Amino acid sequence: MMFQVGPADTLNYMIAGYTVILGTIGLYIVNIILRFRSLRQDEALLDEIEAEQA
Amino acid sequence: MERTPKALIVLTWLTSAVFVVALYLVLIWAPQEAIMGDVQRVFYFHVAAGWVGALAFLVTAIAGGIYLARGEQRWDRIAVASVEIGIIFTFINIVTGSIWARPIWNTWWTWDPRLVTATIMLLIYIAYIMLRQGIEDPDRRARFGAVYGIVGFISVPLTFLSIRIFRTIHPIVVGSSDPTAAGAFNMTADMRVAFFFSLFTFTLIYITLLWHRLRLQQLMEKIEERKLTALSS
Amino acid sequence: MPPTTDVVNQKPESKAGGSLRAYLRSIAAIVWKDLAAEFRSRELIGAMLVFAALVILIFNFALELDIRTREAVTSGVLWVTFAFAGTLGLNRSMAIEKDRGCLDGLLLAPVDRTAIYFGKAIGNLFFMLIVEAIILPMYSVLYNVNLFQPGLIFVILLGSIGYTAVGTLLASMAVQARTRDMLLPILLFPVLIPLLLAAVKASNGFLMGFEMAEIMPWINLMIAYDVIFIAVAFMVFDFVVEE
């Protein structure tokens, strides 16, 4: 590293890094959305059950 | 569950916009580093993710303390929500650090204090999640979570200190002048703008995610309660 | 469990006057209860000892402990052995309380909850020290190294205090969880790392005859760890046993 002229070509590592960052945050957001969705389904189901019981 | 509050919708869009600006700043606007090349651009979000991880775990410890003192459930909600986000960002921090280290230190991994501390911190909070999963009674779950959140958070600086006593090769870019650390560099003014903007952006992301996650937690607790009453009736 | 009656019989008013003495008495009663129960059954220390001996034997083959490598890894082998045998003991000692309903009995007794913590922690410390007191000469004989140095003993004492201080707190949470036996090491080890690291380094320093100046930072770290975590456990233990 000491003797090279100009910047090293490390573009691939940068791309890998940003893929991880965007991918992980994206997956987490999807995970939250999915959990919300399944909870809302449960909620609808509970509403139904309660309506039947009433 | 009530409709999503307007403030949260606005905040979410604002955060997204700010994130795009931050991406532009770090990927295109900031100058290429003279020796390391493009991989140095990972540094901006790497540090920002580490900051959010530490912030999230601090919030968990404080919220846990307040929960123990007052016994109000909302503080426990904050603690759990924050832990999850902290785990995500600490993970990003470790993996991006490793990717950066490969071309610069010529290895994916070294036993440097910061790397090891971050990894142990990650393990502590995964253990936190596992502890909570193992306890059914919500009140006890909250209390144990708070206790472990505090114990774990206190141990982190001690872990860092203990590993620090070995020599470190991790560069300290902010507020240090040790030129021997491999991969150290001086930030230009433009880099500094990109750096602080990244910190700001990630803090904003943290707040937005925390808010969404809190609402999720609220819904989860409500459903859990309703299920119990439905089963018992 | 007859020994607990000491605790139960303590009158509430004795807490007000001479409260420190009453407090110490209740701690001593709980420690005595644990020791007496153990001397009768001998299952805890027996299991810890056999387990520790097995760990040392496995290390012998895994690491090929010949004379040269032995010196460098002795302190590491010892501390890993103590740490593993310790979780076994902690799990058992808290699980007994939980399963036999002793914990509920203790909680009903008019003693400060933190006295229960200190009682259990000191009891666990005793068990750990007994196991260590047997492992050390055993290791010395098996591998022909002299482990009886005051410095090393001091380090082992400091390490065991910190270990049981944190371990007792976390074990009393772990036994109340569904996944209890699995959970304790997962909760305990990441929090213990600074202590274990310092203990290994300090022990190694004494075994290799390093200068005190090189060992002192590790000793200081261990003292800081012990003090901090005893204080934290003292403050939060109430919430762990609350019903």
Coordinates of C-alpha atoms in Angstrom, one line a residue:
Chain A
M1 CA 0.0 0.0 0.0
M2 CA 2.9 2.3 0.7
F3 CA 4.4 2.3 -2.8
Q4 CA 1.4 2.4 -5.0
V5 CA 0.5 5.4 -7.1
G6 CA -3.0 6.6 -6.9
P7 CA -6.0 5.0 -5.2
A8 CA -6.4 1.3 -5.0
D9 CA -9.2 -0.3 -7.0
T10 CA -11.5 -1.3 -4.3
L11 CA -14.9 -0.6 -5.9
N12 CA -16.1 -4.2 -5.5
Y13 CA -15.6 -4.0 -1.8
M14 CA -17.5 -0.8 -1.7
I15 CA -20.4 -2.3 -3.6
A16 CA -20.4 -5.3 -1.3
G17 CA -20.5 -3.0 1.7
Y18 CA -23.4 -1.0 0.5
T19 CA -25.3 -4.1 -0.6
V20 CA -25.0 -5.4 3.0
I21 CA -26.2 -2.1 4.4
L22 CA -29.1 -1.6 2.1
G23 CA -30.0 -5.3 2.1
T24 CA -30.0 -5.6 5.9
I25 CA -32.1 -2.5 6.5
G26 CA -34.4 -3.5 3.7
L27 CA -34.9 -6.9 5.1
Y28 CA -35.6 -5.5 8.5
I29 CA -38.3 -3.2 7.1
V30 CA -39.9 -6.0 5.2
N31 CA -39.8 -8.1 8.4
I32 CA -41.6 -5.3 10.3
I33 CA -44.2 -5.0 7.6
L34 CA -44.8 -8.8 7.5
R35 CA -45.2 -8.9 11.3
F36 CA -47.7 -6.1 11.1
R37 CA -49.7 -7.9 8.4
S38 CA -49.9 -11.2 10.3
L39 CA -50.9 -9.3 13.5
R40 CA -53.7 -7.6 11.6
Q41 CA -54.9 -10.9 10.3
D42 CA -55.0 -12.2 13.9
E43 CA -56.8 -9.1 14.9
A44 CA -59.5 -9.7 12.2
L45 CA -59.8 -13.3 13.3
L46 CA -60.3 -12.2 16.9
D47 CA -62.9 -9.7 15.8
E48 CA -64.8 -12.5 14.0
I49 CA -64.6 -14.8 17.0
E50 CA -65.8 -12.1 19.3
A51 CA -68.6 -11.2 17.0
E52 CA -69.8 -14.8 17.0
Q53 CA -69.7 -15.0 20.7
A54 CA -71.6 -11.8 21.2
Chain B
M1 CA -55.0 -0.4 16.1
E2 CA -55.5 3.3 15.2
R3 CA -54.4 4.6 11.9
T4 CA -50.8 5.5 11.4
P5 CA -50.3 9.1 12.9
K6 CA -49.7 11.8 10.4
A7 CA -46.4 12.8 12.1
L8 CA -45.0 9.3 11.6
I9 CA -46.0 9.3 7.9
V10 CA -44.3 12.6 7.4
L11 CA -41.2 11.5 9.4
T12 CA -40.9 8.3 7.3
W13 CA -41.0 10.2 4.0
L14 CA -38.6 12.8 5.4
T15 CA -36.2 10.0 6.5
S16 CA -36.3 8.3 3.2
A17 CA -35.5 11.6 1.4
V18 CA -32.7 12.3 3.8
F19 CA -31.3 8.8 3.3
V20 CA -31.2 9.3 -0.5
V21 CA -29.3 12.6 0.0
A22 CA -26.9 10.8 2.3
L23 CA -26.3 8.1 -0.3
Y24 CA -25.6 10.7 -2.9
L25 CA -23.2 12.5 -0.5
V26 CA -21.2 9.4 0.4
L27 CA -21.2 7.6 -2.9
I28 CA -20.8 10.4 -5.4
W29 CA -20.2 13.8 -3.8
A30 CA -17.5 13.0 -1.3
P31 CA -14.1 12.8 -2.9
Q32 CA -12.4 9.5 -3.4
E33 CA -9.8 8.7 -0.8
A34 CA -6.3 9.0 -2.2
I35 CA -4.9 5.6 -1.1
M36 CA -7.7 3.2 -0.2
G37 CA -10.0 4.1 -3.1
D38 CA -13.7 3.5 -3.1
V39 CA -13.9 1.1 -0.2
Q40 CA -13.2 4.0 2.1
R41 CA -16.8 5.2 1.3
V42 CA -18.1 2.3 3.4
F43 CA -16.6 4.1 6.4
Y44 CA -19.4 6.7 6.5
F45 CA -22.2 4.3 7.0
H46 CA -20.0 1.9 9.0
V47 CA -19.4 4.4 11.7
A48 CA -23.0 5.7 11.6
A49 CA -24.3 2.1 12.0
G50 CA -22.0 1.6 15.0
W51 CA -23.2 4.8 16.5
V52 CA -26.9 3.8 16.1
G53 CA -26.1 0.4 17.6
A54 CA -24.5 1.9 20.7
L55 CA -27.3 4.5 21.0
A56 CA -30.0 1.9 20.7
F57 CA -28.5 -0.2 23.5
L58 CA -28.0 2.8 25.7
V59 CA -31.7 3.6 25.2
T60 CA -32.6 0.0 26.2
A61 CA -30.6 0.2 29.4
I62 CA -32.1 3.6 30.3
A63 CA -35.6 2.5 29.4
G64 CA -35.1 -0.6 31.4
G65 CA -34.0 1.4 34.4
I66 CA -37.0 3.6 34.2
Y67 CA -39.3 0.6 33.8
L68 CA -37.9 -0.9 37.0
A69 CA -38.3 2.3 38.8
R70 CA -41.9 3.1 37.6
G71 CA -43.3 -0.2 36.3
E72 CA -44.9 1.5 33.3
Q73 CA -45.2 -0.9 30.4
R74 CA -44.4 1.7 27.7
W75 CA -40.8 1.9 28.9
D76 CA -40.4 -1.8 28.4
R77 CA -41.8 -1.5 24.9
I78 CA -39.1 1.1 24.1
A79 CA -36.5 -1.2 25.5
V80 CA -37.4 -4.2 23.3
A81 CA -38.0 -2.1 20.2
S82 CA -34.6 -0.5 20.6
V83 CA -32.7 -3.7 21.2
E84 CA -33.9 -5.1 17.9
I85 CA -32.9 -2.1 15.9
G86 CA -29.6 -2.1 17.8
I87 CA -28.9 -5.7 16.8
I88 CA -29.6 -4.9 13.1
F89 CA -27.2 -1.9 13.1
T90 CA -24.5 -3.5 15.1
F91 CA -24.6 -6.4 12.6
I92 CA -24.3 -3.9 9.7
N93 CA -21.4 -2.3 11.6
I94 CA -19.5 -5.5 12.0
V95 CA -20.1 -6.8 8.5
T96 CA -19.2 -3.6 6.7
G97 CA -16.1 -3.3 8.9
S98 CA -15.1 -6.7 7.9
I99 CA -15.6 -5.9 4.2
W100 CA -13.5 -2.7 4.6
A101 CA -10.8 -4.7 6.5
R102 CA -10.3 -7.2 3.7
P103 CA -8.6 -4.9 1.2
I104 CA -7.0 -2.6 3.8
W105 CA -5.8 -4.9 6.5
N106 CA -5.7 -7.9 4.1
T107 CA -7.9 -10.0 6.3
W108 CA -11.6 -10.3 7.0
W109 CA -11.1 -10.4 10.7
T110 CA -8.6 -9.3 13.4
W111 CA -9.0 -9.6 17.2
D112 CA -9.0 -5.9 17.6
P113 CA -10.8 -4.4 20.6
R114 CA -13.5 -2.7 18.7
L115 CA -14.3 -5.7 16.5
V116 CA -14.4 -8.0 19.4
T117 CA -16.4 -5.7 21.6
A118 CA -19.0 -5.1 18.9
T119 CA -19.3 -8.8 18.4
I120 CA -19.7 -9.5 22.1
M121 CA -22.2 -6.7 22.4
L122 CA -24.2 -8.3 19.5
L123 CA -24.1 -11.7 21.4
I124 CA -25.3 -10.0 24.6
Y125 CA -28.3 -8.6 23.0
I126 CA -29.1 -11.8 21.1
A127 CA -29.1 -13.4 24.5
Y128 CA -31.4 -10.6 25.7
I129 CA -33.9 -11.6 23.0
M130 CA -33.6 -15.3 23.9
L131 CA -34.1 -14.6 27.6
R132 CA -37.3 -12.7 26.8
Q133 CA -38.6 -15.5 24.5
G134 CA -38.1 -18.0 27.3
I135 CA -40.5 -16.3 29.7
E136 CA -44.2 -16.3 29.3
D137 CA -45.4 -14.0 32.0
P138 CA -45.3 -10.5 30.4
D139 CA -44.5 -8.7 33.7
R140 CA -41.6 -10.9 34.5
R141 CA -40.4 -10.8 31.0
A142 CA -40.2 -7.1 31.2
R143 CA -38.4 -7.1 34.5
F144 CA -35.8 -9.7 33.5
G145 CA -35.3 -7.9 30.2
A146 CA -34.6 -4.6 32.1
V147 CA -32.2 -6.3 34.4
Y148 CA -30.3 -8.0 31.7
G149 CA -30.3 -4.9 29.5
I150 CA -28.6 -3.0 32.3
V151 CA -26.1 -5.7 33.3
G152 CA -25.2 -6.2 29.6
F153 CA -24.8 -2.6 28.9
I154 CA -22.5 -2.0 31.9
S155 CA -20.3 -4.9 30.8
V156 CA -19.6 -3.5 27.3
P157 CA -17.2 -0.7 28.3
L158 CA -15.4 -3.2 30.6
T159 CA -15.1 -5.6 27.7
F160 CA -13.7 -2.9 25.5
L161 CA -11.2 -1.9 28.2
S162 CA -10.1 -5.4 28.8
I163 CA -9.3 -6.0 25.1
R164 CA -7.9 -2.5 24.7
I165 CA -5.0 -3.5 27.0
F166 CA -3.8 -5.5 24.0
R167 CA -2.5 -3.3 21.2
T168 CA -5.0 -2.1 18.7
I169 CA -4.6 -1.7 14.9
H170 CA -8.1 -0.2 14.4
P171 CA -7.7 3.4 13.0
I172 CA -9.3 6.1 15.1
V173 CA -10.3 8.6 12.4
V174 CA -12.2 11.0 14.6
G175 CA -10.1 12.8 17.2
S176 CA -6.8 11.0 17.0
S177 CA -3.4 11.6 15.4
D178 CA -1.9 8.2 15.7
P179 CA -0.4 7.7 12.2
T180 CA 0.7 4.1 12.8
A181 CA -2.8 2.7 12.9
A182 CA -3.2 0.8 9.6
G183 CA -5.8 2.4 7.3
A184 CA -6.0 5.8 9.1
F185 CA -6.6 8.8 7.0
N186 CA -7.4 12.5 7.3
M187 CA -10.8 13.6 6.4
T188 CA -11.1 16.5 4.0
A189 CA -13.8 19.1 4.6
D190 CA -16.1 17.4 2.1
M191 CA -15.6 14.1 3.7
R192 CA -16.4 15.5 7.1
V193 CA -19.7 16.9 5.7
A194 CA -20.6 13.5 4.3
F195 CA -19.6 11.9 7.6
F196 CA -21.6 14.1 9.9
F197 CA -24.6 14.0 7.5
S198 CA -24.4 10.1 7.7
L199 CA -24.5 10.2 11.4
F200 CA -27.5 12.5 11.3
T201 CA -29.3 10.4 8.7
F202 CA -28.8 7.2 10.7
T203 CA -30.0 8.8 13.9
L204 CA -33.1 9.8 12.0
I205 CA -33.5 6.3 10.6
Y206 CA -33.2 5.0 14.2
I207 CA -36.0 7.3 15.4
T208 CA -38.3 6.4 12.5
L209 CA -37.7 2.6 12.9
L210 CA -38.1 2.9 16.6
W211 CA -41.5 4.6 16.3
H212 CA -42.7 1.9 13.8
R213 CA -41.4 -0.9 15.9
L214 CA -43.0 0.6 19.0
R215 CA -46.4 0.6 17.3
L216 CA -45.8 -3.0 16.3
Q217 CA -45.0 -3.9 19.9
Q218 CA -48.2 -2.2 21.0
L219 CA -50.2 -4.2 18.5
M220 CA -48.4 -7.4 19.5
E221 CA -49.2 -6.9 23.2
K222 CA -52.9 -6.0 22.5
I223 CA -53.3 -9.1 20.4
E224 CA -51.6 -11.3 23.0
E225 CA -54.0 -10.0 25.6
R226 CA -57.0 -10.5 23.4
K227 CA -55.9 -14.0 22.6
L228 CA -55.6 -14.9 26.3
T229 CA -59.1 -13.5 27.0
A230 CA -60.5 -15.3 24.0
L231 CA -59.0 -18.6 25.1
S232 CA -60.2 -18.2 28.7
S233 CA -63.8 -17.3 27.8
Chain C
M1 CA -35.7 -28.1 54.5
P2 CA -35.2 -27.7 58.2
P3 CA -32.2 -25.3 57.9
T4 CA -34.5 -22.6 56.5
T5 CA -36.4 -22.3 59.8
D6 CA -33.6 -20.1 61.1
V7 CA -34.5 -17.5 58.5
V8 CA -38.2 -17.9 59.0
N9 CA -38.1 -17.5 62.7
Q10 CA -36.3 -14.2 62.6
K11 CA -38.6 -11.6 64.0
P12 CA -39.4 -8.6 62.0
E13 CA -38.5 -6.2 64.8
S14 CA -35.0 -7.4 64.8
K15 CA -34.7 -5.6 61.4
A16 CA -35.2 -2.3 63.0
G17 CA -32.8 -2.4 65.9
G18 CA -29.2 -3.5 65.1
S19 CA -30.4 -4.0 61.5
L20 CA -27.0 -4.7 60.1
R21 CA -26.5 -7.5 62.4
A22 CA -29.9 -8.9 61.6
Y23 CA -29.1 -8.5 57.9
L24 CA -25.8 -10.4 58.3
R25 CA -27.5 -13.0 60.4
S26 CA -30.0 -13.7 57.6
I27 CA -27.2 -13.9 55.1
A28 CA -25.3 -16.4 57.3
A29 CA -28.5 -18.4 57.7
I30 CA -29.0 -18.8 54.0
V31 CA -25.4 -19.7 53.4
W32 CA -25.6 -22.2 56.2
K33 CA -28.8 -23.7 54.8
D34 CA -27.0 -24.2 51.4
L35 CA -23.9 -25.7 52.9
A36 CA -25.8 -28.0 55.3
A37 CA -27.9 -29.3 52.4
E38 CA -24.9 -29.8 50.3
F39 CA -23.0 -31.6 53.0
R40 CA -25.9 -34.0 53.3
S41 CA -26.4 -34.8 49.6
R42 CA -22.9 -33.9 48.2
E43 CA -24.4 -33.9 44.7
L44 CA -23.5 -30.4 43.6
I45 CA -19.8 -30.4 44.4
G46 CA -19.5 -34.0 43.3
A47 CA -21.0 -33.2 39.9
M48 CA -18.9 -30.0 39.5
L49 CA -15.7 -31.9 40.4
V50 CA -16.2 -34.8 38.0
F51 CA -17.2 -32.4 35.3
A52 CA -14.1 -30.2 35.9
A53 CA -11.8 -33.2 35.9
L54 CA -13.3 -34.3 32.6
V55 CA -12.8 -30.9 31.1
I56 CA -9.1 -31.0 32.1
L57 CA -8.7 -34.4 30.7
I58 CA -10.3 -33.4 27.4
F59 CA -8.0 -30.4 27.2
N60 CA -5.1 -32.7 27.7
F61 CA -5.8 -34.5 24.5
A62 CA -7.3 -31.6 22.6
L63 CA -4.3 -29.4 23.2
E64 CA -1.5 -32.0 23.5
L65 CA -0.4 -30.6 26.8
D66 CA 3.3 -31.3 26.5
I67 CA 5.8 -29.4 28.6
R68 CA 6.3 -26.4 26.3
T69 CA 2.7 -25.7 25.4
R70 CA 1.5 -26.4 28.9
E71 CA 3.1 -23.3 30.5
A72 CA 1.5 -21.0 28.0
V73 CA -2.0 -22.4 28.2
T74 CA -2.3 -23.5 31.9
S75 CA -4.2 -20.4 33.0
G76 CA -6.5 -20.6 30.1
V77 CA -7.3 -24.2 30.7
L78 CA -7.9 -23.5 34.4
W79 CA -10.3 -20.7 33.8
V80 CA -12.3 -22.4 31.1
T81 CA -12.6 -25.3 33.5
F82 CA -13.8 -23.1 36.4
A83 CA -16.2 -21.3 34.2
F84 CA -17.8 -24.4 32.8
A85 CA -18.0 -26.2 36.2
G86 CA -19.3 -22.9 37.6
T87 CA -22.3 -22.8 35.3
L88 CA -23.1 -26.3 36.2
G89 CA -23.1 -25.4 39.9
L90 CA -25.0 -22.2 39.5
N91 CA -27.7 -23.8 37.5
R92 CA -28.1 -26.6 40.0
S93 CA -28.0 -24.4 43.1
M94 CA -30.8 -22.1 41.7
A95 CA -32.8 -24.9 40.2
I96 CA -33.0 -26.6 43.6
E97 CA -34.4 -23.5 45.2
K98 CA -37.0 -23.1 42.5
D99 CA -38.1 -26.8 42.2
R100 CA -38.3 -27.5 45.9
G101 CA -40.2 -24.3 46.5
C102 CA -37.4 -23.0 48.8
L103 CA -37.3 -19.7 46.9
D104 CA -40.9 -19.1 47.7
G105 CA -40.3 -19.9 51.4
L106 CA -37.3 -17.6 51.4
L107 CA -39.4 -14.8 49.8
L108 CA -42.1 -15.1 52.4
A109 CA -39.5 -14.8 55.2
P110 CA -39.2 -11.3 56.7
V111 CA -35.7 -10.7 55.4
D112 CA -34.4 -8.2 53.0
R113 CA -34.5 -9.7 49.5
T114 CA -30.9 -8.6 48.9
A115 CA -29.9 -10.8 51.9
I116 CA -31.2 -13.7 49.9
Y117 CA -29.0 -12.6 47.0
F118 CA -25.9 -12.3 49.1
G119 CA -26.7 -15.6 50.9
K120 CA -27.0 -17.5 47.6
A121 CA -24.0 -15.7 46.1
I122 CA -21.7 -16.5 49.1
G123 CA -23.0 -20.1 49.1
N124 CA -22.2 -20.4 45.4
L125 CA -18.8 -18.8 46.0
F126 CA -18.1 -21.5 48.6
F127 CA -18.9 -24.3 46.3
M128 CA -16.8 -22.8 43.6
L129 CA -13.8 -22.3 45.9
I130 CA -14.1 -25.9 47.2
V131 CA -14.0 -27.2 43.6
E132 CA -11.1 -24.9 42.8
A133 CA -9.3 -26.0 45.9
I134 CA -9.5 -29.6 44.7
I135 CA -8.8 -28.9 41.0
L136 CA -5.6 -26.9 41.7
P137 CA -3.6 -29.6 43.5
M138 CA -5.0 -32.2 41.0
Y139 CA -3.8 -30.1 38.1
S140 CA -0.4 -29.5 39.8
V141 CA 0.1 -33.2 40.3
L142 CA -1.1 -34.2 36.8
Y143 CA 1.0 -31.7 35.0
N144 CA 3.8 -31.1 37.4
V145 CA 3.4 -27.3 37.7
N146 CA 3.3 -25.5 41.0
L147 CA 0.0 -23.6 41.1
F148 CA 0.3 -22.7 44.8
Q149 CA 1.4 -19.1 44.6
P150 CA -0.2 -16.4 46.7
G151 CA -0.7 -14.2 43.6
L152 CA -2.5 -16.9 41.7
I153 CA -4.7 -17.7 44.6
F154 CA -5.6 -14.1 45.0
V155 CA -6.5 -13.9 41.3
I156 CA -8.7 -17.0 41.6
L157 CA -10.4 -15.5 44.6
L158 CA -11.1 -12.2 42.8
G159 CA -12.3 -14.0 39.7
S160 CA -14.6 -16.4 41.6
I161 CA -16.2 -13.5 43.5
G162 CA -17.0 -11.7 40.2
Y163 CA -18.2 -14.9 38.6
T164 CA -20.6 -15.8 41.4
A165 CA -21.8 -12.2 41.8
V166 CA -22.9 -12.0 38.2
G167 CA -23.7 -15.8 37.9
T168 CA -26.1 -15.8 40.9
L169 CA -28.0 -12.9 39.5
L170 CA -28.3 -14.3 36.0
A171 CA -28.9 -17.9 37.2
S172 CA -31.9 -16.8 39.3
M173 CA -33.4 -15.3 36.1
A174 CA -32.4 -18.2 33.9
V175 CA -34.1 -20.9 36.2
Q176 CA -37.4 -19.0 35.8
A177 CA -37.3 -19.3 32.0
R178 CA -38.6 -22.1 29.9
T179 CA -35.2 -22.8 28.4
R180 CA -33.4 -22.6 31.6
D181 CA -30.4 -25.0 31.4
M182 CA -29.6 -23.7 27.9
L183 CA -30.0 -20.1 28.8
L184 CA -27.6 -19.6 31.6
P185 CA -24.3 -19.9 29.7
I186 CA -25.7 -17.8 26.8
L187 CA -26.6 -15.0 29.3
L188 CA -23.6 -15.4 31.5
F189 CA -20.5 -15.8 29.2
P190 CA -20.7 -12.6 27.1
V191 CA -21.1 -10.6 30.3
L192 CA -18.2 -12.4 31.9
I193 CA -15.7 -11.9 29.1
P194 CA -13.8 -8.9 30.7
L195 CA -13.5 -10.8 34.0
L196 CA -12.4 -14.1 32.4
L197 CA -9.9 -12.3 30.1
A198 CA -8.4 -10.4 33.0
A199 CA -8.3 -13.5 35.2
V200 CA -6.5 -15.5 32.5
K201 CA -4.0 -12.8 31.8
A202 CA -3.3 -12.1 35.5
S203 CA -3.0 -15.8 36.3
N204 CA -0.7 -16.3 33.4
G205 CA 1.4 -13.3 34.6
F206 CA 1.9 -14.9 38.0
L207 CA 2.6 -18.4 36.5
M208 CA 5.2 -17.0 34.1
G209 CA 6.7 -14.7 36.7
F210 CA 6.0 -11.4 35.0
E211 CA 6.6 -8.0 36.7
M212 CA 3.9 -6.8 39.0
A213 CA 3.5 -3.7 36.8
E214 CA 2.3 -5.9 33.9
I215 CA -0.1 -7.8 36.1
M216 CA -1.6 -4.8 38.0
P217 CA -3.9 -3.5 35.2
W218 CA -5.6 -6.9 35.1
I219 CA -6.0 -7.0 38.9
N220 CA -7.4 -3.5 38.9
L221 CA -9.9 -4.5 36.2
M222 CA -11.0 -7.5 38.1
I223 CA -11.5 -5.4 41.3
A224 CA -13.5 -2.9 39.3
Y225 CA -15.6 -5.6 37.8
D226 CA -16.3 -7.2 41.1
V227 CA -17.3 -3.9 42.8
I228 CA -19.5 -2.7 39.9
F229 CA -21.4 -6.0 39.5
I230 CA -21.9 -6.6 43.1
A231 CA -23.4 -3.1 43.4
V232 CA -25.6 -3.6 40.3
A233 CA -26.8 -7.0 41.5
F234 CA -27.6 -5.5 44.9
M235 CA -29.7 -2.9 43.3
V236 CA -31.6 -5.0 40.8
F237 CA -32.0 -8.4 42.6
D238 CA -35.4 -7.3 44.1
F239 CA -36.9 -7.3 40.6
V240 CA -35.6 -10.7 39.8
V241 CA -37.4 -12.5 42.6
E242 CA -40.5 -10.4 42.8
E243 CA -43.7 -12.3 42.3

